[in-house]
Coordinates of C-alpha atoms and ligand atoms in Angstrom, one line a residue:
M1 CA 101.8 85.6 111.1
S2 CA 98.5 86.7 110.1
F3 CA 96.4 90.1 109.7
T4 CA 94.4 89.3 112.8
E5 CA 97.3 88.9 114.8
L6 CA 98.7 92.5 113.4
G7 CA 95.7 93.8 115.5
L8 CA 93.6 95.1 112.5
R9 CA 90.2 95.6 113.2
A10 CA 87.2 93.6 112.0
E11 CA 86.3 96.1 109.2
I12 CA 89.6 96.0 107.7
L13 CA 90.1 92.3 108.1
R14 CA 86.5 91.8 106.5
A15 CA 87.8 93.8 103.2
I16 CA 91.1 91.8 103.4
A17 CA 89.1 88.8 103.2
E18 CA 87.1 90.0 100.6
E19 CA 90.2 90.7 98.3
G20 CA 91.2 87.1 98.6
Y21 CA 94.7 88.0 100.8
T22 CA 95.2 85.6 103.3
E23 CA 98.4 86.4 104.5
P24 CA 100.4 89.7 105.2
T25 CA 103.3 89.8 102.6
P26 CA 106.8 90.5 104.1
I27 CA 106.8 94.2 103.9
Q28 CA 103.2 94.6 105.5
A29 CA 104.5 92.2 108.2
K30 CA 106.9 94.6 109.2
A31 CA 105.4 98.2 108.2
I32 CA 102.1 97.6 109.9
P33 CA 103.5 97.2 113.4
V34 CA 105.8 100.0 113.0
V35 CA 102.8 102.2 111.7
L36 CA 100.4 101.2 114.0
A37 CA 103.0 102.1 117.1
G38 CA 102.4 105.9 115.5
R39 CA 106.6 106.0 114.6
D40 CA 108.2 107.1 111.2
L41 CA 109.1 104.9 108.8
M42 CA 111.3 104.3 106.3
A43 CA 110.8 101.8 103.8
A44 CA 112.5 100.2 100.5
A45 CA 110.1 98.5 98.8
Q46 CA 109.1 98.5 95.4
T47 CA 105.7 98.2 93.5
G48 CA 104.5 94.6 93.9
T49 CA 105.3 93.9 97.3
G50 CA 102.0 94.9 98.8
K51 CA 103.7 97.8 99.7
T52 CA 100.4 99.8 99.3
A53 CA 98.2 97.7 101.7
G54 CA 101.5 98.2 104.2
F55 CA 101.0 101.6 105.1
T56 CA 97.0 102.1 103.8
L57 CA 95.6 99.2 106.3
P58 CA 97.4 100.8 109.1
I59 CA 96.6 104.2 108.5
L60 CA 92.9 103.2 108.0
Q61 CA 92.9 101.6 111.6
L62 CA 94.9 104.7 113.1
L63 CA 92.2 107.0 111.5
S64 CA 88.9 105.0 112.8
T65 CA 90.2 104.5 116.3
K66 CA 91.8 108.2 116.8
P67 CA 89.4 111.2 116.6
A68 CA 90.5 113.7 114.3
A69 CA 92.9 116.5 115.3
A70 CA 90.9 119.4 113.3
R71 CA 87.7 118.7 112.3
G72 CA 86.8 119.0 108.3
K73 CA 90.4 119.3 106.8
P74 CA 92.4 116.0 105.4
R75 CA 93.9 113.8 107.8
V76 CA 96.3 111.9 105.7
L77 CA 98.3 113.1 102.4
V78 CA 99.7 110.8 100.1
L79 CA 102.1 112.1 97.9
T80 CA 102.9 109.8 94.7
P81 CA 105.1 110.6 91.2
T82 CA 102.4 110.0 88.5
R83 CA 98.8 110.1 88.2
E84 CA 98.7 106.4 87.4
L85 CA 100.3 105.3 90.7
A86 CA 97.9 108.2 92.5
A87 CA 94.9 106.6 91.1
Q88 CA 96.2 103.0 92.0
V89 CA 96.9 104.1 95.4
E90 CA 93.3 105.9 96.0
E91 CA 91.6 102.9 94.6
S92 CA 93.0 100.5 97.3
V93 CA 92.2 103.1 100.1
R94 CA 88.8 103.0 98.7
T95 CA 88.6 98.9 98.4
Y96 CA 90.4 98.6 102.2
G97 CA 88.3 101.1 103.4
H98 CA 85.2 99.8 102.2
F99 CA 83.4 99.2 105.8
L100 CA 84.7 102.4 107.4
P101 CA 82.9 106.0 107.4
L102 CA 86.0 107.5 105.8
K103 CA 86.3 109.8 102.8
T104 CA 89.1 109.7 100.3
A105 CA 89.8 112.0 97.3
L106 CA 92.2 112.0 94.4
V107 CA 93.9 115.0 93.1
F108 CA 96.3 114.8 89.6
G109 CA 97.0 116.8 86.9
G110 CA 96.0 116.4 83.5
V111 CA 92.0 116.5 84.2
G112 CA 89.8 119.2 84.9
I113 CA 90.1 120.7 88.4
G114 CA 86.4 121.5 89.1
P115 CA 85.7 118.0 90.4
Q116 CA 88.5 117.9 92.5
I117 CA 87.6 121.2 93.8
K118 CA 84.2 119.8 94.6
A119 CA 85.5 116.8 95.9
L120 CA 87.7 118.5 98.6
K121 CA 84.6 120.7 99.3
G122 CA 82.7 117.7 100.5
G123 CA 85.4 117.1 103.2
V124 CA 88.2 114.4 103.1
D125 CA 90.2 112.1 105.4
I126 CA 92.8 110.7 102.8
L127 CA 93.9 112.9 100.3
V128 CA 95.9 111.2 97.3
A129 CA 97.8 113.6 95.3
T130 CA 100.7 114.0 92.8
P131 CA 102.8 117.0 93.9
G132 CA 102.1 120.1 91.2
R133 CA 98.6 119.8 91.5
L134 CA 98.3 119.9 94.9
L135 CA 100.3 122.6 95.0
D136 CA 97.8 124.5 92.2
H137 CA 95.0 123.3 94.9
V138 CA 97.0 124.9 97.2
G139 CA 97.3 128.1 95.3
Q140 CA 93.5 128.1 94.9
R141 CA 93.0 127.6 99.0
T142 CA 90.7 125.0 98.0
V143 CA 92.8 122.6 100.0
D144 CA 94.1 123.1 103.4
L145 CA 96.9 121.0 104.7
S146 CA 97.2 122.3 108.0
G147 CA 95.3 119.4 109.8
I148 CA 97.4 116.6 108.4
E149 CA 98.0 113.9 111.0
I150 CA 100.2 111.6 108.5
L151 CA 102.2 111.9 105.6
V152 CA 103.1 109.0 102.9
L153 CA 105.9 109.8 100.4
D154 CA 105.2 107.0 98.1
E155 CA 107.8 106.3 95.7
A156 CA 110.0 108.9 96.7
D157 CA 112.9 108.0 94.9
R158 CA 111.1 108.3 91.8
M159 CA 109.5 111.8 92.8
L160 CA 113.3 113.2 93.3
D161 CA 114.2 111.6 89.9
M162 CA 111.4 113.8 88.6
G163 CA 112.6 116.5 89.8
F164 CA 109.7 117.2 92.5
I165 CA 112.0 118.2 95.5
H166 CA 111.2 121.6 95.6
D167 CA 107.5 121.0 94.8
I168 CA 108.0 118.4 97.9
K169 CA 109.6 121.1 100.3
K170 CA 106.5 123.5 99.6
V171 CA 104.2 120.7 100.8
L172 CA 106.0 120.0 103.7
A173 CA 106.4 123.5 104.5
L174 CA 102.6 123.6 104.6
V175 CA 102.0 120.2 106.7
P176 CA 102.0 120.4 110.5
K177 CA 105.6 119.8 112.0
Q178 CA 103.9 117.2 114.5
K179 CA 103.4 114.2 112.0
Q180 CA 103.9 111.1 111.4
T181 CA 105.5 110.4 107.9
L182 CA 106.2 107.2 106.0
L183 CA 108.8 107.2 103.2
F184 CA 108.5 104.2 100.7
S185 CA 111.3 104.4 98.0
A186 CA 112.7 101.4 95.8
T187 CA 116.1 102.2 96.9
F188 CA 117.8 104.2 99.8
S189 CA 120.3 106.4 97.5
D190 CA 122.2 109.5 99.7
E191 CA 119.6 112.0 97.9
I192 CA 116.9 110.0 99.9
R193 CA 118.5 109.6 103.1
G194 CA 119.2 113.4 102.7
L195 CA 115.6 114.1 102.3
A196 CA 114.7 111.1 104.8
N197 CA 117.2 113.0 107.5
G198 CA 115.3 116.2 107.3
L199 CA 112.3 114.9 107.4
L200 CA 111.6 111.5 109.6
R201 CA 112.1 111.5 113.2
D202 CA 113.8 108.2 114.4
P203 CA 112.6 106.3 111.7
Q204 CA 112.4 102.5 111.7
L205 CA 114.0 101.2 108.8
V206 CA 112.2 98.4 106.9
E207 CA 113.5 96.7 104.0
V208 CA 112.1 93.6 101.7
A209 CA 114.4 91.8 99.4
P210 CA 113.2 93.4 95.7
R211 CA 111.0 90.8 94.2
N212 CA 112.7 90.8 91.3
A213 CA 116.6 91.2 91.1
T214 CA 117.3 87.4 91.8
A215 CA 113.7 86.0 91.5
D216 CA 114.4 82.6 89.9
L217 CA 110.6 83.2 88.6
V218 CA 111.5 85.9 85.9
S219 CA 113.6 84.0 83.3
Q220 CA 115.8 86.7 81.6
R221 CA 117.6 86.7 78.3
V222 CA 119.2 89.1 76.2
Y223 CA 119.0 89.1 71.9
P224 CA 121.7 90.6 70.4
V225 CA 120.8 92.4 67.5
D226 CA 121.2 95.5 65.6
K227 CA 119.3 98.8 66.1
A228 CA 117.3 98.5 62.7
K229 CA 116.2 95.2 63.3
K230 CA 114.7 95.6 66.5
R231 CA 111.5 96.0 65.5
E232 CA 111.5 93.5 63.0
L233 CA 112.9 90.8 66.0
L234 CA 110.3 91.9 68.5
I235 CA 107.2 91.4 65.9
K236 CA 108.5 88.0 65.3
L237 CA 109.0 87.0 68.8
I238 CA 105.5 88.2 69.6
D239 CA 103.9 86.4 66.4
D240 CA 106.1 83.0 67.2
H241 CA 105.5 82.4 70.9
H242 CA 101.9 84.0 70.8
W243 CA 102.5 86.3 73.5
H244 CA 99.4 88.3 74.3
Q245 CA 100.2 90.7 76.9
V246 CA 103.7 92.5 76.6
L247 CA 105.2 95.3 78.6
V248 CA 107.5 96.9 75.9
F249 CA 109.9 99.6 77.5
T250 CA 111.7 102.2 75.5
R251 CA 113.8 105.1 76.4
T252 CA 112.0 107.6 74.6
K253 CA 108.6 109.0 74.3
H254 CA 108.8 109.5 70.7
G255 CA 110.5 106.1 70.4
A256 CA 107.3 104.6 72.2
N257 CA 104.7 106.2 69.9
T258 CA 106.7 105.0 66.6
L259 CA 106.9 101.6 67.9
A260 CA 103.6 101.2 68.8
E261 CA 102.6 102.7 65.2
K262 CA 104.7 100.2 63.6
L263 CA 103.4 97.3 65.5
N264 CA 99.5 98.1 64.7
K265 CA 100.6 98.3 61.1
A266 CA 102.2 94.7 61.7
D267 CA 98.4 93.6 63.4
I268 CA 99.9 93.6 66.6
S269 CA 97.2 95.7 69.1
A270 CA 99.6 98.2 70.6
A271 CA 99.3 101.4 72.4
A272 CA 101.8 103.9 74.0
I273 CA 101.8 105.1 77.4
H274 CA 103.7 108.3 78.3
G275 CA 103.3 111.8 80.2
N276 CA 102.6 113.5 76.9
K277 CA 99.7 111.4 76.7
S278 CA 96.1 112.9 78.1
Q279 CA 95.0 110.8 81.2
G280 CA 92.0 109.8 79.3
A281 CA 94.6 108.2 76.4
R282 CA 96.6 106.5 79.4
T283 CA 93.9 105.3 81.5
R284 CA 91.8 103.9 78.6
A285 CA 95.4 102.0 77.0
L286 CA 95.9 100.5 80.8
A287 CA 92.1 99.0 80.8
D288 CA 92.5 97.9 77.7
F289 CA 95.9 96.1 78.3
K290 CA 94.8 94.8 81.5
S291 CA 91.6 93.1 79.7
M292 CA 93.9 91.8 77.0
K293 CA 92.0 94.0 74.1
L294 CA 95.5 95.4 73.7
N295 CA 98.4 92.8 72.9
V296 CA 101.3 95.5 73.8
L297 CA 101.6 98.6 75.9
V298 CA 104.8 100.6 74.8
A299 CA 106.0 102.6 77.8
T300 CA 108.7 104.8 79.2
D301 CA 110.2 104.2 82.5
I302 CA 108.2 107.0 84.4
A303 CA 104.5 106.1 82.7
A304 CA 105.0 102.4 83.6
R305 CA 106.1 103.0 87.1
G306 CA 103.9 102.0 89.8
L307 CA 101.2 100.4 86.9
D308 CA 99.4 98.0 89.0
I309 CA 99.2 95.2 86.2
D310 CA 99.0 91.8 88.0
Q311 CA 100.9 88.5 86.8
L312 CA 102.5 90.0 83.4
P313 CA 103.5 87.4 81.5
H314 CA 106.2 89.0 79.1
V315 CA 108.2 92.2 79.8
V316 CA 110.3 93.4 76.7
N317 CA 113.2 95.7 76.7
F318 CA 113.3 97.2 73.3
E319 CA 116.3 99.7 74.3
L320 CA 117.9 98.9 77.7
P321 CA 117.4 101.8 80.4
N322 CA 120.0 104.3 81.2
V323 CA 120.1 103.4 84.9
P324 CA 120.8 100.0 85.8
E325 CA 118.6 99.9 88.7
D326 CA 115.5 100.5 86.3
Y327 CA 116.4 97.5 84.4
V328 CA 115.5 95.5 87.5
H329 CA 112.3 97.9 88.2
R330 CA 111.4 96.9 84.6
I331 CA 111.8 93.2 85.1
G332 CA 109.5 93.4 88.3
R333 CA 106.6 94.3 86.0
T334 CA 106.8 90.1 85.6
G335 CA 106.4 87.3 87.5
R336 CA 104.5 88.5 90.0
A337 CA 102.6 87.0 93.1
G338 CA 104.5 83.6 92.6
A339 CA 103.5 83.6 88.7
S340 CA 106.5 82.6 86.3
G341 CA 107.4 85.5 84.0
H342 CA 109.9 86.6 81.1
A343 CA 111.7 89.3 80.5
V344 CA 113.6 89.7 77.2
S345 CA 116.2 92.8 76.0
L346 CA 117.0 93.3 72.6
V347 CA 120.3 94.9 72.8
C348 CA 122.3 96.7 69.7
V349 CA 126.2 97.2 70.2
D350 CA 125.7 100.8 71.2
E351 CA 124.2 99.3 74.4
H352 CA 126.6 96.5 75.6
G353 CA 128.0 99.0 78.6
L354 CA 124.8 99.5 79.7
L355 CA 124.2 95.8 79.5
R356 CA 127.6 95.3 81.7
D357 CA 126.3 97.7 84.2
I358 CA 123.2 95.7 84.7
E359 CA 124.8 92.2 84.9
R360 CA 127.6 94.0 87.3
L361 CA 124.4 94.9 89.9
L362 CA 122.6 91.3 88.9
K363 CA 126.1 90.1 89.8
K364 CA 125.3 87.3 87.2
P365 CA 125.3 87.2 83.4
I366 CA 122.2 87.3 81.4
E367 CA 121.6 84.0 78.6
K368 CA 122.2 85.5 75.5
I369 CA 120.6 84.3 72.2
V370 CA 121.4 84.8 68.8
L371 CA 118.1 84.2 66.4
P372 CA 119.0 83.1 62.7
G373 CA 118.7 86.1 60.5
F374 CA 119.1 88.8 63.6
E375 CA 122.5 88.1 64.1
P376 CA 124.5 91.6 64.8
D377 CA 126.7 92.7 62.1
P378 CA 130.0 93.0 62.9
S379 CA 131.2 95.9 61.1
I380 CA 128.5 98.0 62.7
R381 CA 130.6 100.4 65.6
A382 CA 128.8 101.5 68.5
E383 CA 127.5 104.8 68.6
P384 CA 127.0 106.8 71.8
I385 CA 123.5 106.7 73.3
E386 CA 121.1 108.8 71.9
N387 CA 120.9 111.5 74.9
G388 CA 124.4 111.9 74.9
K389 CA 124.5 111.0 78.4
R390 CA 126.8 108.2 78.3
G391 CA 129.5 108.2 75.5
Q392 CA 130.9 104.3 76.8
G393 CA 129.6 103.3 72.9
R394 CA 132.7 105.5 71.7
Q395 CA 135.3 104.7 74.5
Q396 CA 134.4 100.8 73.6
Q397 CA 135.3 101.3 70.1
R398 CA 138.5 102.7 71.2
S399 CA 139.2 100.3 73.7
G400 CA 138.8 97.4 71.5
G401 CA 135.3 97.0 71.0
N402 CA 132.8 94.7 73.0
R403 CA 130.9 93.2 70.4
P404 CA 129.3 89.7 70.8
G405 CA 131.1 86.9 69.6
Q406 CA 130.0 86.6 66.1
P407 CA 127.8 83.6 65.8
S408 CA 127.9 80.9 63.0
K409 CA 124.5 80.8 60.7
G410 CA 121.9 78.2 61.7
A411 CA 120.9 77.0 65.4
P412 CA 120.4 79.6 67.9
Q413 CA 123.0 80.3 70.4
R414 CA 123.3 80.2 74.2
S415 CA 125.9 81.9 76.1
G416 CA 125.7 81.9 79.9
K417 CA 129.0 84.2 79.8
P418 CA 128.6 88.3 80.2
P419 CA 129.9 90.5 77.0
Q420 CA 133.8 90.5 77.0
R421 CA 135.1 93.1 79.5
G422 CA 137.2 95.6 77.7
G423 CA 135.2 99.3 78.0
P424 CA 135.6 101.3 80.7
A425 CA 134.3 100.8 84.0
R426 CA 131.1 101.8 84.9
G427 CA 130.0 105.0 83.0
N428 CA 129.0 108.2 84.2
A429 CA 126.0 108.2 86.7
A430 CA 123.6 108.6 84.4
Q431 CA 120.8 111.3 85.1
H432 CA 117.0 110.2 84.7
H433 CA 115.0 112.8 83.9
S434 CA 111.5 113.0 82.3
G435 CA 108.9 115.8 81.2
S436 CA 106.4 113.6 82.8
R437 CA 105.5 115.5 85.6
G438 CA 102.3 114.9 87.8
R439 CA 100.7 118.2 87.0
Ligands
AMP501 P1 101.7 96.9 95.4 O1 102.8 96.3 95.6 O2 100.9 97.7 96.8 O3 101.6 97.8 94.3 O4 100.6 95.7 95.4 C1 100.7 95.0 94.5 C2 99.8 93.7 94.4 O5 99.8 92.9 95.4 C3 98.6 94.7 94.3 O6 97.5 93.9 93.6 C4 97.7 94.1 95.8 O7 96.6 94.0 95.2 C5 98.4 92.2 96.2 N1 98.5 92.0 97.2 C6 98.6 93.3 98.4 N2 98.8 92.6 99.6 C7 98.6 91.3 99.4 C8 98.2 90.2 100.3 N3 98.6 90.3 101.4 N4 97.9 88.9 99.7 C9 97.8 89.0 98.1 N5 98.3 90.0 97.4 C10 98.4 91.1 97.7

């Protein structure tokens, strides 16, 4: 299957060729014909699969072939959960639409509204927005959504996780009923299906295997270590292996800030990226990280979601995520586009329940390596995870504990075995909220 066979017009093929793409990715091969046929689409695809081009290319084609139903109003609305993703999507639209006379605008919070109002006034065909700021514009009557012909919900699962459901419903009430709707989500949860049921008409379902969960390209390792020694171990790993571009995940914004500070003190250039940072700081950090001026980007899940960083060699879970699926999203940042990658998790006794859930999801154990000098202290007992949403640490303790075998000092220990079972079955469905709203 080639892009030409998909029936895309010359201007779009030229832009794709300039990007160096030779053939469509699986999601593109499946989604493009559906969108071109004018059908609603429900697609399970994550960042890194090429999903953005999967909806952008056919949208560009449809817009440039069909005259606008209403003059002077946006024809396409792409909603995204985060500012970074919105910026990346809009950049893709510009890139792929470079040889077409279509106008785009980007609307997200955290920056002045004035320039956005000016851009909207100038006339826009494709509007990429985060929900909160879009509704601010609606409130100020600086945007009119009554001419929307195609609506895209990008990373819909994450928008729901971030509490955008009410904002999304408000937006849905403002766009015409008669339209084409494309919904992209990493997973098809019940909540997503619920949203889709009320929104999509006879949708075509498209699913591509996550690039990451089973990707042999990503080598995964767990370093069992005490919580108090995680920072020291991270610094050692970065130094010993000369890692230059490392994305490190923490569970909290505060944790991200503190870790970035400590790394800088250890002469490892690092910045934190999360919802409390100004847009300028986030953009700068991402640019510096991409250009390797920064060695380490410390991020929370929400902030990292959708970051388009190609072929990231190393991902570190400084703390395991509460939701096992987020582990898969995190390690999906590495090993992209055929490159091999490494995902490393520093796991303390409190996190054994989380690790067990992750291994259950992956359907395989992750290799454990205990580094000399970082052996977990067997006398340290599990504490419930910080945010109190999961209490398995305590339960583990009661049920006999789940500490790793105590390794003898000396050579690193490798074991392909999952941690001992003994804790409870899967913990409570973890909630996953963040204050990082795209407003
Ligand atoms: P996305 O999943 O949309 O975030 O895209 C991930 C990355 O894949 C981006 O850097 C795109 O530029 C790149 N990409 C998208 N489509 C293709 C393709 N057909 N061939 C090669 N790279 C692609």
